[in-house]
Tab-separated table of C-alpha atoms and ligand atoms in Angstrom:
chain	number	residue	atom	x	y	z
M	1	MET	CA	94.823	-17.348	22.622
M	2	ILE	CA	93.599	-14.461	20.525
M	3	PHE	CA	95.078	-11.011	21.103
M	4	VAL	CA	93.529	-7.932	19.508
M	5	ASN	CA	95.367	-5.041	17.855
M	6	GLN	CA	95.837	-2.401	20.581
M	7	GLN	CA	96.669	0.469	18.225
M	8	ARG	CA	93.764	-0.232	15.879
M	9	LEU	CA	91.323	-0.392	18.804
M	10	TRP	CA	92.653	2.913	20.186
M	11	ASP	CA	92.544	4.646	16.798
M	12	THR	CA	88.960	3.477	16.270
M	13	LEU	CA	87.939	4.725	19.727
M	14	MET	CA	89.535	8.119	19.012
M	15	GLU	CA	87.849	8.378	15.610
M	16	MET	CA	84.476	7.814	17.284
M	17	ALA	CA	85.347	10.245	20.109
M	18	ALA	CA	85.893	13.005	17.532
M	19	ILE	CA	82.185	12.844	16.630
M	20	GLY	CA	80.504	15.245	19.043
M	21	ALA	CA	83.823	16.071	20.719
M	22	THR	CA	83.436	18.464	23.673
M	23	ALA	CA	85.634	21.361	24.768
M	24	HIS	CA	87.392	19.445	27.535
M	25	GLY	CA	88.237	16.171	25.839
M	26	GLY	CA	84.950	14.286	26.138
M	27	SER	CA	82.126	13.381	23.762
M	28	CYS	CA	78.506	14.445	23.469
M	29	ARG	CA	76.305	12.194	21.353
M	30	LEU	CA	72.875	12.288	22.948
M	31	ALA	CA	70.583	9.506	21.754
M	32	LEU	CA	69.145	10.058	18.261
M	33	THR	CA	70.701	13.482	17.744
M	34	ASP	CA	72.590	14.127	14.522
M	35	ASP	CA	75.895	13.384	16.274
M	36	ASP	CA	74.573	10.040	17.533
M	37	VAL	CA	73.419	9.253	14.005
M	38	GLN	CA	76.867	10.095	12.640
M	39	GLY	CA	78.445	7.778	15.211
M	40	ARG	CA	76.040	4.973	14.385
M	41	ARG	CA	76.645	5.320	10.645
M	42	CYS	CA	80.385	5.273	11.183
M	43	PHE	CA	80.048	2.064	13.235
M	44	MET	CA	77.839	0.491	10.559
M	45	ARG	CA	80.355	1.334	7.847
M	46	TRP	CA	83.230	-0.200	9.835
M	47	CYS	CA	81.179	-3.339	10.436
M	48	GLU	CA	80.272	-3.692	6.774
M	49	GLU	CA	83.936	-3.291	5.860
M	50	ALA	CA	84.602	-6.161	8.288
M	51	GLY	CA	82.123	-8.350	6.392
M	52	CYS	CA	79.169	-7.980	8.755
M	53	GLU	CA	75.498	-7.793	7.828
M	54	ILE	CA	73.575	-4.972	9.495
M	55	ARG	CA	70.034	-5.098	10.802
M	56	ILE	CA	68.142	-2.425	12.689
M	57	ASP	CA	65.161	-3.186	14.892
M	58	PRO	CA	62.144	-0.927	15.567
M	59	ILE	CA	63.735	0.811	18.579
M	60	GLY	CA	66.868	1.566	16.546
M	61	ASN	CA	69.208	-1.051	17.994
M	62	VAL	CA	71.923	-1.757	15.415
M	63	PHE	CA	72.993	-5.411	15.086
M	64	ALA	CA	76.138	-6.200	13.074
M	65	ARG	CA	76.427	-9.914	12.331
M	66	ARG	CA	79.539	-11.872	11.464
M	67	PRO	CA	78.014	-14.967	9.897
M	68	GLY	CA	78.697	-18.407	11.335
M	69	THR	CA	79.161	-21.624	9.388
M	70	GLN	CA	75.753	-22.801	10.636
M	71	PRO	CA	73.522	-19.837	9.816
M	72	ASP	CA	70.511	-21.002	11.839
M	73	ALA	CA	72.542	-21.397	15.052
M	74	PRO	CA	71.796	-18.743	17.680
M	75	ALA	CA	74.292	-15.866	17.708
M	76	VAL	CA	76.783	-15.168	20.428
M	77	MET	CA	76.190	-11.507	21.137
M	78	CYS	CA	78.209	-8.635	22.540
M	79	GLY	CA	77.677	-4.905	22.592
M	80	SER	CA	77.007	-1.743	24.561
M	81	HIS	CA	76.046	1.815	23.552
M	82	LEU	CA	77.369	4.679	21.407
M	83	ASP	CA	75.224	7.422	22.965
M	84	THR	CA	76.810	9.484	25.739
M	85	GLN	CA	75.987	11.782	28.627
M	86	PRO	CA	75.820	15.534	27.758
M	87	LEU	CA	79.331	16.003	29.145
M	88	GLY	CA	80.347	12.380	28.630
M	89	GLY	CA	83.654	10.611	28.235
M	90	ARG	CA	85.185	8.841	25.255
M	91	PHE	CA	84.827	5.300	26.571
M	92	ASP	CA	81.563	4.767	28.486
M	93	GLY	CA	79.612	2.386	26.251
M	94	VAL	CA	81.644	3.122	23.131
M	95	TYR	CA	84.366	0.802	24.350
M	96	GLY	CA	82.029	-2.213	24.559
M	97	VAL	CA	80.776	-1.681	21.010
M	98	LEU	CA	84.185	-1.049	19.440
M	99	ALA	CA	85.839	-3.852	21.425
M	100	GLY	CA	83.278	-6.134	19.749
M	101	LEU	CA	84.213	-4.718	16.342
M	102	GLU	CA	87.913	-5.142	17.135
M	103	ALA	CA	87.245	-8.778	18.127
M	104	ILE	CA	85.633	-9.377	14.728
M	105	ARG	CA	88.451	-7.656	12.856
M	106	THR	CA	90.911	-9.879	14.737
M	107	LEU	CA	88.970	-13.099	14.020
M	108	ASN	CA	88.879	-12.100	10.346
M	109	GLU	CA	92.608	-11.483	10.267
M	110	LEU	CA	93.331	-14.820	11.914
M	111	GLY	CA	90.910	-16.635	9.586
M	112	ILE	CA	88.947	-18.049	12.508
M	113	ALA	CA	85.487	-19.253	11.502
M	114	THR	CA	82.824	-20.004	14.102
M	115	ARG	CA	79.758	-22.240	13.931
M	116	HIS	CA	77.531	-19.666	15.618
M	117	PRO	CA	77.199	-16.164	14.177
M	118	ILE	CA	78.588	-13.307	16.270
M	119	ASP	CA	76.471	-10.175	16.738
M	120	VAL	CA	77.924	-6.822	17.841
M	121	VAL	CA	75.106	-4.554	19.001
M	122	ALA	CA	74.889	-0.794	19.552
M	123	TRP	CA	71.859	-0.447	21.852
M	124	THR	CA	69.723	2.700	21.542
M	125	ASN	CA	69.580	5.321	24.311
M	126	GLU	CA	71.455	3.613	27.114
M	127	GLU	CA	72.207	6.880	28.884
M	128	GLY	CA	68.670	8.225	29.160
M	129	SER	CA	69.949	11.813	28.971
M	130	ARG	CA	67.292	12.936	26.466
M	131	PHE	CA	64.611	10.309	26.960
M	132	THR	CA	64.051	8.344	30.143
M	133	PRO	CA	64.400	5.562	31.045
M	134	GLY	CA	68.000	4.737	30.192
M	135	MET	CA	68.963	1.279	28.923
M	136	MET	CA	65.934	1.723	26.680
M	137	GLY	CA	66.908	-0.136	23.496
M	138	SER	CA	67.979	-3.242	25.361
M	139	ALA	CA	64.844	-3.064	27.552
M	140	VAL	CA	62.605	-3.074	24.481
M	141	TYR	CA	64.652	-5.884	22.924
M	142	ALA	CA	64.319	-7.978	26.089
M	143	GLY	CA	60.590	-7.285	26.459
M	144	ALA	CA	61.067	-5.348	29.709
M	145	LEU	CA	59.678	-2.170	28.087
M	146	ASP	CA	56.939	-1.970	25.521
M	147	LEU	CA	57.918	-0.435	22.128
M	148	ASP	CA	54.916	1.916	21.966
M	149	THR	CA	55.596	3.244	25.472
M	150	ALA	CA	59.233	3.876	24.544
M	151	ARG	CA	58.244	5.666	21.318
M	152	GLU	CA	55.945	8.006	23.260
M	153	ARG	CA	58.646	9.176	25.682
M	154	PRO	CA	59.268	12.948	25.342
M	155	CYS	CA	62.704	14.537	25.044
M	156	MET	CA	63.431	16.299	28.351
M	157	GLN	CA	64.960	19.273	26.513
M	158	THR	CA	62.586	19.795	23.563
M	159	GLY	CA	59.525	17.593	24.124
M	160	VAL	CA	59.928	15.799	20.763
M	161	ARG	CA	58.848	12.128	21.002
M	162	LEU	CA	61.433	9.395	20.723
M	163	GLY	CA	59.346	7.705	18.030
M	164	ASP	CA	59.530	10.864	15.901
M	165	GLU	CA	63.305	10.979	16.309
M	166	LEU	CA	63.530	7.328	15.204
M	167	GLU	CA	61.568	8.208	12.051
M	168	ARG	CA	63.495	11.439	11.401
M	169	THR	CA	66.863	9.717	11.633
M	170	GLY	CA	65.845	6.612	9.681
M	171	PHE	CA	66.532	4.316	12.632
M	172	ALA	CA	63.001	2.951	13.078
M	173	GLY	CA	64.109	-0.372	11.622
M	174	ARG	CA	62.068	-3.331	10.498
M	175	ALA	CA	64.170	-6.234	11.743
M	176	ARG	CA	62.190	-8.355	14.177
M	177	GLU	CA	64.538	-10.498	16.181
M	178	GLN	CA	63.424	-14.125	15.876
M	179	GLN	CA	66.037	-15.908	17.898
M	180	LEU	CA	67.544	-15.048	21.268
M	181	PRO	CA	71.332	-15.200	21.557
M	182	LYS	CA	73.190	-18.185	22.927
M	183	ALA	CA	74.974	-15.805	25.303
M	184	TYR	CA	75.650	-12.070	25.755
M	185	PHE	CA	78.956	-10.509	26.836
M	186	GLU	CA	79.492	-6.781	27.428
M	187	ALA	CA	82.859	-5.107	27.868
M	188	HIS	CA	82.859	-1.732	29.666
M	189	ILE	CA	85.135	0.567	31.610
M	190	GLU	CA	84.507	0.084	35.319
M	191	GLN	CA	83.421	3.705	35.935
M	192	GLY	CA	84.632	3.354	39.520
M	193	PRO	CA	87.989	3.078	41.329
M	194	VAL	CA	88.082	-0.582	42.416
M	195	LEU	CA	90.276	-2.059	39.657
M	196	GLU	CA	92.671	0.874	39.563
M	197	ASN	CA	93.134	0.830	43.327
M	198	ALA	CA	93.753	-2.916	43.251
M	199	GLY	CA	96.150	-2.647	40.275
M	200	VAL	CA	94.132	-5.333	38.450
M	201	PRO	CA	93.361	-4.960	34.699
M	202	ILE	CA	90.285	-7.199	34.388
M	203	GLY	CA	87.040	-7.119	36.360
M	204	VAL	CA	84.972	-10.293	36.162
M	205	VAL	CA	81.521	-8.838	36.756
M	206	THR	CA	79.243	-11.095	38.766
M	207	GLY	CA	76.216	-8.782	38.888
M	208	VAL	CA	74.782	-5.259	38.914
M	209	GLN	CA	73.226	-3.387	41.825
M	210	GLY	CA	69.509	-2.594	41.860
M	211	MET	CA	68.170	0.721	40.599
M	212	TYR	CA	64.999	2.817	40.519
M	213	GLU	CA	64.391	5.750	38.200
M	214	LEU	CA	61.565	7.997	39.408
M	215	ASP	CA	60.032	11.234	38.124
M	216	VAL	CA	58.731	13.636	40.779
M	217	THR	CA	56.265	16.350	39.777
M	218	VAL	CA	55.482	19.105	42.273
M	219	THR	CA	52.479	21.237	41.385
M	220	GLY	CA	51.886	24.668	42.902
M	221	PHE	CA	50.312	27.808	41.479
M	222	GLU	CA	51.968	30.459	39.306
M	223	SER	CA	51.664	33.982	40.585
M	224	HIS	CA	53.516	37.287	40.875
M	225	ALA	CA	56.798	37.239	42.802
M	226	GLY	CA	56.352	40.802	44.081
M	227	THR	CA	52.709	40.887	45.086
M	228	THR	CA	51.913	37.407	46.408
M	229	PRO	CA	52.454	37.270	50.198
M	230	MET	CA	54.660	34.426	51.395
M	231	SER	CA	51.771	33.107	53.507
M	232	VAL	CA	49.457	32.366	50.576
M	233	ARG	CA	51.757	31.372	47.759
M	234	LYS	CA	51.846	27.792	46.454
M	235	ASP	CA	55.492	27.648	45.573
M	236	ALA	CA	56.425	24.471	43.696
M	237	MET	CA	60.109	25.419	43.850
M	238	GLY	CA	60.005	25.982	47.608
M	239	ALA	CA	58.477	22.549	48.114
M	240	ALA	CA	60.760	20.814	45.594
M	241	ALA	CA	63.891	22.394	47.079
M	242	ALA	CA	62.913	21.202	50.569
M	243	MET	CA	62.226	17.722	49.215
M	244	ILE	CA	65.495	17.503	47.308
M	245	ALA	CA	67.542	18.636	50.310
M	246	ALA	CA	65.840	16.097	52.577
M	247	ILE	CA	66.110	13.271	50.010
M	248	ILE	CA	69.842	13.765	49.487
M	249	GLU	CA	70.404	14.054	53.234
M	250	HIS	CA	68.551	10.770	53.679
M	251	GLY	CA	70.805	9.148	51.077
M	252	HIS	CA	73.879	10.295	53.002
M	253	GLY	CA	72.564	8.839	56.259
M	254	PHE	CA	71.058	5.589	54.942
M	255	ASP	CA	74.136	3.340	54.676
M	256	ALA	CA	77.447	3.236	52.827
M	257	ASP	CA	75.973	1.361	49.826
M	258	ALA	CA	73.070	3.745	49.142
M	259	ARG	CA	73.231	6.000	46.045
M	260	VAL	CA	70.707	8.826	45.680
M	261	THR	CA	70.915	11.419	42.881
M	262	VAL	CA	68.740	14.259	41.653
M	263	GLY	CA	70.324	14.957	38.273
M	264	HIS	CA	67.615	16.693	36.266
M	265	VAL	CA	65.375	19.574	37.363
M	266	ALA	CA	62.870	21.493	35.231
M	267	CYS	CA	60.793	24.422	36.348
M	268	GLN	CA	57.777	26.177	34.823
M	269	PRO	CA	57.611	28.922	33.701
M	270	ASN	CA	61.312	29.301	34.600
M	271	SER	CA	61.115	33.079	34.899
M	272	PRO	CA	62.708	35.075	37.743
M	273	SER	CA	59.606	37.036	38.736
M	274	THR	CA	56.996	34.274	38.619
M	275	ILE	CA	56.526	31.840	41.504
M	276	PRO	CA	57.026	28.436	39.857
M	277	GLY	CA	53.806	26.520	39.342
M	278	LEU	CA	55.466	23.266	38.371
M	279	VAL	CA	58.797	21.612	39.177
M	280	LYS	CA	59.830	18.226	37.867
M	281	PHE	CA	62.918	16.402	39.029
M	282	SER	CA	64.476	13.016	38.452
M	283	LEU	CA	65.461	10.538	41.143
M	284	ASP	CA	68.126	7.900	40.557
M	285	ILE	CA	68.212	5.533	43.536
M	286	ARG	CA	70.508	2.491	43.755
M	287	HIS	CA	71.528	-0.178	46.238
M	288	PRO	CA	73.020	-3.670	45.890
M	289	SER	CA	70.463	-5.184	48.305
M	290	ARG	CA	66.859	-5.498	47.120
M	291	PRO	CA	65.190	-5.077	50.550
M	292	ALA	CA	67.406	-2.078	51.344
M	293	LEU	CA	66.637	-0.530	47.946
M	294	GLN	CA	62.909	-0.911	48.495
M	295	ARG	CA	63.167	0.631	51.974
M	296	LEU	CA	65.171	3.531	50.565
M	297	VAL	CA	62.616	4.190	47.812
M	298	ALA	CA	59.707	4.019	50.302
M	299	ASP	CA	61.507	6.455	52.631
M	300	ILE	CA	62.056	8.897	49.773
M	301	GLU	CA	58.434	8.714	48.648
M	302	ALA	CA	57.396	9.508	52.236
M	303	ILE	CA	59.758	12.498	52.321
M	304	CYS	CA	58.142	13.860	49.142
M	305	LEU	CA	54.662	13.628	50.674
M	306	GLN	CA	55.754	15.254	53.950
M	307	ARG	CA	57.495	18.209	52.325
M	308	THR	CA	54.649	18.985	49.963
M	309	ALA	CA	52.275	19.629	52.878
M	310	LEU	CA	54.520	22.524	53.902
M	311	ARG	CA	53.781	24.798	50.964
M	312	GLY	CA	50.274	23.955	49.809
M	313	THR	CA	51.543	22.073	46.772
M	314	SER	CA	50.775	18.580	45.548
M	315	VAL	CA	53.237	15.910	44.483
M	316	GLN	CA	53.173	12.962	42.148
M	317	VAL	CA	55.897	10.323	42.173
M	318	GLN	CA	56.055	8.120	39.093
M	319	THR	CA	58.270	5.071	38.626
M	320	VAL	CA	59.962	5.246	35.226
M	321	ALA	CA	62.028	2.076	35.614
M	322	GLU	CA	62.918	-0.373	38.325
M	323	TYR	CA	65.638	-2.961	38.235
M	324	ASP	CA	66.262	-5.528	40.927
M	325	PRO	CA	69.902	-6.368	41.601
M	326	VAL	CA	71.110	-8.803	38.920
M	327	VAL	CA	73.294	-11.872	39.365
M	328	PHE	CA	74.922	-12.845	36.072
M	329	ASP	CA	74.872	-16.386	34.695
M	330	ALA	CA	77.376	-18.579	36.534
M	331	GLU	CA	78.620	-20.314	33.395
M	332	CYS	CA	79.177	-17.024	31.546
M	333	VAL	CA	81.011	-15.593	34.568
M	334	THR	CA	83.198	-18.709	34.635
M	335	ARG	CA	83.958	-18.213	30.930
M	336	VAL	CA	85.101	-14.632	31.618
M	337	ARG	CA	87.313	-15.798	34.479
M	338	GLU	CA	88.828	-18.561	32.345
M	339	ALA	CA	89.433	-16.286	29.361
M	340	ALA	CA	91.265	-13.764	31.572
M	341	THR	CA	93.315	-16.538	33.193
M	342	ALA	CA	94.219	-18.068	29.828
M	343	ALA	CA	95.380	-14.676	28.549
M	344	GLY	CA	97.574	-14.285	31.634
M	345	TYR	CA	95.776	-11.180	32.916
M	346	PRO	CA	95.190	-10.680	36.653
M	347	TRP	CA	91.445	-10.437	37.395
M	348	MET	CA	89.090	-9.917	40.285
M	349	GLU	CA	85.383	-10.474	40.711
M	350	MET	CA	83.198	-7.446	41.314
M	351	CYS	CA	79.642	-6.118	41.250
M	352	SER	CA	78.806	-3.193	38.937
M	353	GLY	CA	77.655	0.089	40.441
M	354	ALA	CA	76.566	1.416	37.046
M	355	GLY	CA	73.630	0.135	35.034
M	356	HIS	CA	74.308	-1.615	31.724
M	357	ASP	CA	72.429	-3.110	28.797
M	358	ALA	CA	73.636	-6.478	30.102
M	359	VAL	CA	71.031	-6.111	32.878
M	360	ASN	CA	68.228	-6.339	30.314
M	361	LEU	CA	70.001	-9.024	28.296
M	362	SER	CA	70.356	-11.144	31.442
M	363	TYR	CA	66.542	-11.529	31.465
M	364	VAL	CA	66.564	-13.338	28.117
M	365	ALA	CA	70.016	-14.891	27.677
M	366	PRO	CA	72.951	-16.109	29.772
M	367	SER	CA	75.014	-12.942	30.264
M	368	ALA	CA	78.140	-11.562	31.900
M	369	MET	CA	80.454	-8.542	31.686
M	370	VAL	CA	84.156	-7.707	31.493
M	371	PHE	CA	85.425	-4.516	33.136
M	372	VAL	CA	88.688	-2.653	32.588
M	373	PRO	CA	89.977	0.159	34.833
M	374	CYS	CA	89.416	3.834	34.122
M	375	LYS	CA	91.628	6.638	35.402
M	376	ALA	CA	90.758	7.704	38.955
M	377	GLY	CA	87.495	5.776	38.614
M	378	LEU	CA	86.034	8.798	36.853
M	379	SER	CA	83.083	8.506	34.458
M	380	HIS	CA	80.143	10.645	33.285
M	381	ASN	CA	82.752	13.358	32.976
M	382	GLU	CA	84.646	14.721	29.970
M	383	ALA	CA	87.931	13.806	31.652
M	384	GLU	CA	87.058	10.088	31.693
M	385	ASP	CA	90.171	8.208	30.556
M	386	ALA	CA	91.544	4.693	30.211
M	387	ASP	CA	94.875	3.035	29.463
M	388	PRO	CA	95.168	1.683	25.886
M	389	VAL	CA	96.868	-1.437	27.283
M	390	HIS	CA	93.937	-2.197	29.599
M	391	LEU	CA	91.431	-1.503	26.838
M	392	ALA	CA	93.210	-3.997	24.569
M	393	GLN	CA	93.394	-6.572	27.373
M	394	GLY	CA	89.642	-6.358	27.943
M	395	ALA	CA	88.990	-6.588	24.202
M	396	SER	CA	91.247	-9.656	23.969
M	397	VAL	CA	89.250	-11.301	26.760
M	398	LEU	CA	86.076	-10.451	24.835
M	399	ALA	CA	87.491	-11.828	21.562
M	400	ASN	CA	88.328	-15.139	23.243
M	401	LEU	CA	84.921	-15.323	24.921
M	402	LEU	CA	83.169	-14.792	21.583
M	403	ALA	CA	85.362	-17.217	19.663
M	404	ASP	CA	85.098	-19.976	22.297
M	405	CYS	CA	81.379	-19.612	22.880
M	406	ALA	CA	80.631	-19.430	19.126
M	407	ARG	CA	82.972	-22.280	18.175
P	1	HGY	O1	73.564	5.439	34.781
P	1	HGY	C1	74.176	4.388	34.541
P	1	HGY	O2	74.467	3.573	35.384
P	1	HGY	C2	74.609	4.122	33.154
P	1	HGY	O3	75.366	5.137	32.668
P	1	HGY	N1	73.518	3.825	32.324
P	2	MN	MN1	77.730	2.769	29.789
P	3	MN	MN1	76.939	6.039	31.217
């Protein structure tokens, strides 16, 4: 059995968390901002110090390779993301990347060589907080999203194109991946309360629930707030507010597994005394069952059309990304279970409520995930926290998975 260095993993996580640290103990490294770049460069330096070769692909994914003894053998890959939510925690994504680095440092220390190379990957823009859709770098890698489409996506805050940010930051790489990995493993905090409530340190993740990301655009007509009678105004905000209230209500009533979120709203011209002519909002809709998810999305589209008729506005609903529920590779899941058992850690099987880069990787390579608990199940919050012991246990499981699969 291989056991990683708990203190070194924690110190590395805290050093990364200090980049873009927020007022209440979290991190803010939005994709391809200067803070994200600083985090990426720090990761690259650590990997080079651990003897890895770095390559960067055209969407900015960073691959750090620990060479194998048979260089042409396909790599065993692990990874996650270094970008965060605007008020993000210190562990979401970062843990999976730095657990991979810690696994490599441990293999180096123990003098363990593997036949297959091991790749640790930091995927670009997993969070989708500046540019939608999320899980973007892994989607482009897996061929689920076209590179040119991704490069054209505008920043929701400033309008700058993602492609321009890749050029500005020097992360529009040239590496074209020739060979798919033998397998992909991603370690992550659970981001929910299941493991903590069960008192179990390791989640063996069997799949991920389905998800739709939609953009809704409500178009009205800008006019004066004081002079335009209520009866004739085309109020995009009035229509959007009615839609959002009805959509969220529908999510509450649908069933216990439904998840419906409006997390981003933008209004034009965003001035108190002008009736808004344009409102855009995001829809994040999830469900573990594919038929139920499709019913939920169809219901919500119908709600948008009904509410728009009320205020003389028009509505456009655009699908930004859609993911069916994923079932991970049975052999990879078995490997996770066996690695946890061999290490002597209690484990339980579970489905992920959050989306992960492993969803995209599962389309092109046998994949699975390892979860560890987080405090009170809290994530996408600055107070997100995790126990250093659990983090090391998950990283030890990952190290054994990588070493065994790459042997
Ligand atoms: O939204 C999610 O599930 C993840 O943070 N990408
Ligand atoms: Mn994540
Ligand atoms: Mn996240």
